Short mmCIF file of C-alpha atoms in Angstrom, two decimals:
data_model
loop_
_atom_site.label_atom_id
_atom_site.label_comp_id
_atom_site.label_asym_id
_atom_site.label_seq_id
_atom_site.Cartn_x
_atom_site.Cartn_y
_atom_site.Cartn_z
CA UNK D 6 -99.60 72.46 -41.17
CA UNK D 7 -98.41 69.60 -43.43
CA UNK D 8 -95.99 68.52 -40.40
CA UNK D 9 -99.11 68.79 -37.61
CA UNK D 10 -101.24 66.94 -40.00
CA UNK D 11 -98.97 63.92 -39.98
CA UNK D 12 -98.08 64.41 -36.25
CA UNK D 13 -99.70 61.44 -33.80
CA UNK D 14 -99.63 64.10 -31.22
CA UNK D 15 -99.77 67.70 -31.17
CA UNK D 16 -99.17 69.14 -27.02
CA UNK D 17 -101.12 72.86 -26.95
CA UNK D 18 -100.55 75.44 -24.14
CA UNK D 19 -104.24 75.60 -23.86
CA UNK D 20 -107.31 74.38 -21.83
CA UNK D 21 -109.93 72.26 -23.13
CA UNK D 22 -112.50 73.94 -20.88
CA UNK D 23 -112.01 77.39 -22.99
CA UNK D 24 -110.96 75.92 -26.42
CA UNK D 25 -112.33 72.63 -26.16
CA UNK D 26 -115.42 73.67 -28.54
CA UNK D 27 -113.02 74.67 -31.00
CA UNK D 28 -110.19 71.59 -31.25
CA UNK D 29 -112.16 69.03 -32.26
CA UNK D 30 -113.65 70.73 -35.62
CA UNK D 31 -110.03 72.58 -36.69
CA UNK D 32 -107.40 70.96 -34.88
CA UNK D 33 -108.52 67.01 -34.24
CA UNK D 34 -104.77 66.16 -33.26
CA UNK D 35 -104.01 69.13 -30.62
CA UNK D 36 -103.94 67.68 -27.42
CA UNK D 37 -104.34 70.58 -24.65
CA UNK D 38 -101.93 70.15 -21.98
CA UNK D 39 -102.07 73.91 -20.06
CA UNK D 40 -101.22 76.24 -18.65
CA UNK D 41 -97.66 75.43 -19.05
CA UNK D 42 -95.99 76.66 -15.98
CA UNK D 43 -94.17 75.20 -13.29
CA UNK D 44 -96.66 74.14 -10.22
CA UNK D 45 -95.15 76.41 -7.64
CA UNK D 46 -95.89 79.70 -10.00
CA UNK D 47 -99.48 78.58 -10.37
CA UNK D 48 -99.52 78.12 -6.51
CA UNK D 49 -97.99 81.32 -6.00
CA UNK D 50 -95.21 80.91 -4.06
CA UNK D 51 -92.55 82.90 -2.97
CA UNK D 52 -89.67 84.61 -5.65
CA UNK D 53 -87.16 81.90 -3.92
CA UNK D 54 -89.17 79.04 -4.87
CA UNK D 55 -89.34 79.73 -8.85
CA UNK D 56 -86.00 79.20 -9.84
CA UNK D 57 -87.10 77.94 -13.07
CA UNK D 58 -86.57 80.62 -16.31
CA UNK D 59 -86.97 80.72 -20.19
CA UNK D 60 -86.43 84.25 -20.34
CA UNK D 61 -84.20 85.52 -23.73
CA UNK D 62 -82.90 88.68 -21.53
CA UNK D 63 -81.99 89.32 -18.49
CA UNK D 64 -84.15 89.85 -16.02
CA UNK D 65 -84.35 92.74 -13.53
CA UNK D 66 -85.23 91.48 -10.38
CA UNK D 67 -85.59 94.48 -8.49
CA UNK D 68 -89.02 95.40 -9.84
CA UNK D 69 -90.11 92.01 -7.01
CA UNK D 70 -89.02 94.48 -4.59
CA UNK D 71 -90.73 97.55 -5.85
CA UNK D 72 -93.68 95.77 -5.87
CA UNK D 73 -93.79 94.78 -2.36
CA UNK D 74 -94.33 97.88 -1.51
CA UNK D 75 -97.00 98.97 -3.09
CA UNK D 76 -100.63 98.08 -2.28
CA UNK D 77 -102.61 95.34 -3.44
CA UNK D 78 -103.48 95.36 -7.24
CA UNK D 79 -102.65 98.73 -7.48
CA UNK D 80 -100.05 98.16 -10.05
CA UNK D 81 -100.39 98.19 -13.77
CA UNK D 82 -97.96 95.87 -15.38
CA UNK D 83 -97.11 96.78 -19.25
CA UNK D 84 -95.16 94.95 -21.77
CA UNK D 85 -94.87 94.74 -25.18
CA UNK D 86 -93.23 91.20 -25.12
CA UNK D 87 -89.50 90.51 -26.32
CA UNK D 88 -90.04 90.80 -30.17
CA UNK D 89 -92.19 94.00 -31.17
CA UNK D 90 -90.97 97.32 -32.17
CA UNK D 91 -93.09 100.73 -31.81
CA UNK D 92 -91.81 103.53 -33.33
CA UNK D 93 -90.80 106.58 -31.79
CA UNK D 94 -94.09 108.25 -32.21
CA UNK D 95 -95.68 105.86 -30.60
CA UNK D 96 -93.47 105.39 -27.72
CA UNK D 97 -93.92 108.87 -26.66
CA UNK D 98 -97.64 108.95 -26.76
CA UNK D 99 -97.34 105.25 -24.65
CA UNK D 100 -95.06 107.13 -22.16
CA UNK D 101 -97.23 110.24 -21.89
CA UNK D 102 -99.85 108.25 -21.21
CA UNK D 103 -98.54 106.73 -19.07
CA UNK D 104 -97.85 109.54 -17.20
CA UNK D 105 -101.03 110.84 -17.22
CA UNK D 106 -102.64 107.70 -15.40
CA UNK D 107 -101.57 108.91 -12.42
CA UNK D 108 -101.06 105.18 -11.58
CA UNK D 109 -98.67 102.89 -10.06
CA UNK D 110 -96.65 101.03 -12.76
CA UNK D 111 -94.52 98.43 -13.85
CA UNK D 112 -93.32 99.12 -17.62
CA UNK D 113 -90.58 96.93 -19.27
CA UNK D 114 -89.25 98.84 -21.72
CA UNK D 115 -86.50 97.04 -23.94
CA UNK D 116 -82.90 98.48 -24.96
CA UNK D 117 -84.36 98.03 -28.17
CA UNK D 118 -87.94 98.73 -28.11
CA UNK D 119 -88.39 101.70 -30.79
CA UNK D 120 -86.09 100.05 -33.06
CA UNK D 121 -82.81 101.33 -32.32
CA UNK D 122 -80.47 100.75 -29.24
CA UNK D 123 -81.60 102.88 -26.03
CA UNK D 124 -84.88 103.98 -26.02
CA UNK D 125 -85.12 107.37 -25.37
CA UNK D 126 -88.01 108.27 -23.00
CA UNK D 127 -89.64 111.63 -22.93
CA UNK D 128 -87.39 115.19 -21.40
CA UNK D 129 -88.06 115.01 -17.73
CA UNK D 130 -90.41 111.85 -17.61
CA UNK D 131 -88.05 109.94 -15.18
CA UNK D 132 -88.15 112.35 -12.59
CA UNK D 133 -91.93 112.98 -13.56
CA UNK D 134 -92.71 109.69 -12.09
CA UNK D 135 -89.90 108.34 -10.06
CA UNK D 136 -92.35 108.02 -7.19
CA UNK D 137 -94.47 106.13 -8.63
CA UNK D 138 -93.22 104.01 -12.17
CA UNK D 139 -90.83 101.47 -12.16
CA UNK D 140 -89.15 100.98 -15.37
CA UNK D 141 -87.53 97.75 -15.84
CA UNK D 142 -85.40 96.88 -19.33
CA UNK D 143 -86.52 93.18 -18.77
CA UNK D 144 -88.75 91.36 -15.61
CA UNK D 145 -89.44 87.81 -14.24
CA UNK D 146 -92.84 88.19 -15.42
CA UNK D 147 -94.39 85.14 -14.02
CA UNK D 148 -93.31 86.36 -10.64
CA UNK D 149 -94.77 89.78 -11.55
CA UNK D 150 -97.70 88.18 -13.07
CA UNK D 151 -98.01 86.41 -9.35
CA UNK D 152 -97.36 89.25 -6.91
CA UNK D 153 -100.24 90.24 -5.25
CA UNK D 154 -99.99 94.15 -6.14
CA UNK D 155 -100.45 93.49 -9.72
CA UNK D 156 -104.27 94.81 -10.90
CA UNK D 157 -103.90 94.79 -14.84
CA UNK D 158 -101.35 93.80 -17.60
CA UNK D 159 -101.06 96.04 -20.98
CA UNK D 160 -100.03 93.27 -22.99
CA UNK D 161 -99.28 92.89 -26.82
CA UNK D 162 -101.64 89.50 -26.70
CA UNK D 163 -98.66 86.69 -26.57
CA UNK D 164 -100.32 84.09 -26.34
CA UNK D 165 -97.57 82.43 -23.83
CA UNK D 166 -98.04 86.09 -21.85
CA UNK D 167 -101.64 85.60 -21.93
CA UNK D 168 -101.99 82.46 -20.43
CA UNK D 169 -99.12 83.34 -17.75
CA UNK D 170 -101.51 86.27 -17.03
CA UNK D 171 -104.74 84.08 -16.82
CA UNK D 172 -103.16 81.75 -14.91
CA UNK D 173 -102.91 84.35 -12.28
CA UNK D 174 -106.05 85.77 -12.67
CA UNK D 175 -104.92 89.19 -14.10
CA UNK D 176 -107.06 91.26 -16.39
CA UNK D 177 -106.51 92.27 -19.33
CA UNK D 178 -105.71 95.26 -21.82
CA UNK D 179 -105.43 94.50 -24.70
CA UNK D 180 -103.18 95.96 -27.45
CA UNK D 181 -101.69 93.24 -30.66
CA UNK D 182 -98.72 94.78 -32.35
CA UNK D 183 -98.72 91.92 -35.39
CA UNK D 184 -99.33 88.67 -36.56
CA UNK D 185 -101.28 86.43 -34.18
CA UNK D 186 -101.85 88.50 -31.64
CA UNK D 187 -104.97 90.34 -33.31
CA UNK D 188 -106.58 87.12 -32.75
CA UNK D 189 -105.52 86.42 -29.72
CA UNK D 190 -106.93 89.50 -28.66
CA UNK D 191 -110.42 88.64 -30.33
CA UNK D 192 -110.35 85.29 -28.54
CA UNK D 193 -108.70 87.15 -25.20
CA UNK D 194 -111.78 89.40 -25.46
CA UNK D 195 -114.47 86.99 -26.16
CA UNK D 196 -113.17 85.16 -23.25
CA UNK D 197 -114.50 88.59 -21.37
CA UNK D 198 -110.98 88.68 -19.76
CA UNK D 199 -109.49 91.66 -21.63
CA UNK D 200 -110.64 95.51 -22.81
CA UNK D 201 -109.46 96.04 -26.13
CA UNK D 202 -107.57 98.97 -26.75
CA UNK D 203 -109.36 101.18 -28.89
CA UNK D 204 -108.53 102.17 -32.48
CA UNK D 205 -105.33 99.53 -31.92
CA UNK D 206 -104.32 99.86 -35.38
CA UNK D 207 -104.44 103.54 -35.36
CA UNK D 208 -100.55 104.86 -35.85
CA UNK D 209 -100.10 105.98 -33.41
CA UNK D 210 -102.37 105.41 -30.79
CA UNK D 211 -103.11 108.90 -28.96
CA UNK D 212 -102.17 109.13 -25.47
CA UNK D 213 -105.83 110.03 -24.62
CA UNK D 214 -107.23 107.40 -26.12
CA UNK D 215 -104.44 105.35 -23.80
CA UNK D 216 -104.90 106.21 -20.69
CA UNK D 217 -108.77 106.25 -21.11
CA UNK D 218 -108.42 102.42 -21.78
CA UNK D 219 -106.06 102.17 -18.68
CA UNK D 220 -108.59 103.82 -16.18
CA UNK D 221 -111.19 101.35 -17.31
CA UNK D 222 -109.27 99.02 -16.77
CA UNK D 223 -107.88 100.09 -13.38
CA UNK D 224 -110.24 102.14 -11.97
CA UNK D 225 -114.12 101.49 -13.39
CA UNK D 226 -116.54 99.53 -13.46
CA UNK D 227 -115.67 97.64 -16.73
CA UNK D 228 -112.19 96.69 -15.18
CA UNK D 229 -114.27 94.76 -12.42
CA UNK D 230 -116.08 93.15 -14.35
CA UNK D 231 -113.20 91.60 -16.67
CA UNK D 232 -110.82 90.72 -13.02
CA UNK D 233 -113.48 88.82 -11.40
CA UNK D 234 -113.87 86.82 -14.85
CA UNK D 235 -109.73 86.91 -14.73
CA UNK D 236 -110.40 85.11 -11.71
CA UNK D 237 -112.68 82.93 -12.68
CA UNK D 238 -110.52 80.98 -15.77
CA UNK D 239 -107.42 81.09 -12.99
CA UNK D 240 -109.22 78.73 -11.04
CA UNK D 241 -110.68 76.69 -14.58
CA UNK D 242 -106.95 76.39 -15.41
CA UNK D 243 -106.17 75.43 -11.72
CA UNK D 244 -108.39 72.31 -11.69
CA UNK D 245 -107.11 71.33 -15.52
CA UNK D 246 -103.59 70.91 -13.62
CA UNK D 247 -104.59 69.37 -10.58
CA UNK D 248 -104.97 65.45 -10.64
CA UNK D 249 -107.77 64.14 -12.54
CA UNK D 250 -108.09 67.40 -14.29
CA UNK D 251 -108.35 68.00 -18.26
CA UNK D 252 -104.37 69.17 -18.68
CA UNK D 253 -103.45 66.48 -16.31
CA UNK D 254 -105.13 63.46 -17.82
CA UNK D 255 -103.56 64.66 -21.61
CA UNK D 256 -100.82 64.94 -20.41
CA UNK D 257 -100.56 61.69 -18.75
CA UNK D 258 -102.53 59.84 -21.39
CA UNK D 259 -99.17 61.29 -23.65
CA UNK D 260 -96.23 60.16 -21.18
CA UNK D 261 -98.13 56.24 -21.05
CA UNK D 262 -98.15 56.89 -25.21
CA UNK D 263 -94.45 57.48 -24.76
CA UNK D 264 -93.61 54.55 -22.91
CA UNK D 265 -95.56 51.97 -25.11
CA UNK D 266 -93.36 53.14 -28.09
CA UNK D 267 -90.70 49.99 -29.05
CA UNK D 268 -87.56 50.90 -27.56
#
């Protein structure tokens, strides 16, 4: 905070039309310059346009495929981002749960995601669900984020995963594994984006309680309700990047800074 305070600009992956009541009074220096993704993403173009990739592991590409085939937002899309570990316990009841959705889903599940190297899914699950799960160790999630037959995320509340996902106008469910994300989720939730998963910091989270929150989600009335305001911040964050909009003038208003600095 010490370094921020004596910063002349802070850059934010945020958007002053959802945050903007909150900068000025806690963070007078944070200049919100979001969503930070490349233009073609946000447009939704096709897999062959987005070269562009930050990703830490490799990414499976094959789940773009899987995905064409299935109907539009159909698909639930869940990852626990590239950092947190859930114990075996919990994997299981995630997995059964899973399961028991009777859904179509995309679920990245790490090499390393209970804590030990390969993660050892339920007797019998893969042939359980082959029809209809795709399990991926790592995706393009941007791209996934963008394809058409994606209807919900189970995310762990990253905030950079969060704004990928509201940038394409995907609901929410919401599930924080440490640090941050609890208050991401609050925010996510406030937002009226997200569901929260229920008793989140319950160990482990029952599988009931799991797929209860995913059939909301997917399937009710409360999962409407959060997509169409999905929807509505994708096209808030939309005009922020378009010319003239809040991101854009920052943004610009930061490069012109740059320049007028003494060579």
């Amino acid at each position: 905070m010490e370094v921020c305070a004596q910063s002349e600009w802070i850059l934010g992956n945020c958007v002053h039309e959802l945050e903007g009541s909150v900068i000025p009074s806690h963070f007078k220096r944070l200049t919100p310059i979001g969503p930070v993704l490349p233009s073609s993403t946000l447009q939704r173009a096709s897999a062959k346009d987005n070269l562009f990739t930050t990703s830490l592991w490799t990414e499976e590409d094959s789940c773009l495929q899987w995905l064409d085939a299935q109907k539009p937002k159909s698909v639930l899309y869940v990852s626990l981002g590239s950092i947190a570990i859930v114990d075996k316990d919990q994997f299981h009841e995630l997995a059964l749960a899973l399961e028991a959705a009777k859904l179509a889903i995309l679920w990245v599940v790490r090499d390393d995601l209970t804590g030990e190297k390969g993660t050892q899914l339920p007797e019998g699950f893969l042939e359980r669900t082959q029809e209809r799960m795709k399990i991926v160790s790592w995706s393009p999630q941007v791209l996934v984020l963008s394809h058409s037959a994606i209807g919900g995320f189970l995310t762990h509340c990253g905030w950079n995963s969060s704004m990928e996902a509201l940038s394409m106008g995907v609901p929410l469910l919401l599930w924080p594994q440490f640090a941050d994300q609890y208050i991401n989720a609050d925010t996510l939730a406030k937002w009226g984006v997200g569901l929260k998963m229920t008793d989140a910091r319950q160990k482990p989270v029952g599988r009931e309680n799991i797929t209860a929150q995913v059939g909301k989600l997917m399937l009710e009335h409360e999962g409407e309700v959060v997509r169409a305001r999905a929807m509505e911040v994708r096209h808030l964050m939309l005009k922020a990047v378009e010319e003239g909009g809040s991101s854009f003038n920052n943004l610009q208003a930061f490069v012109s800074w740059m320049k007028a600095l003494p060579s």
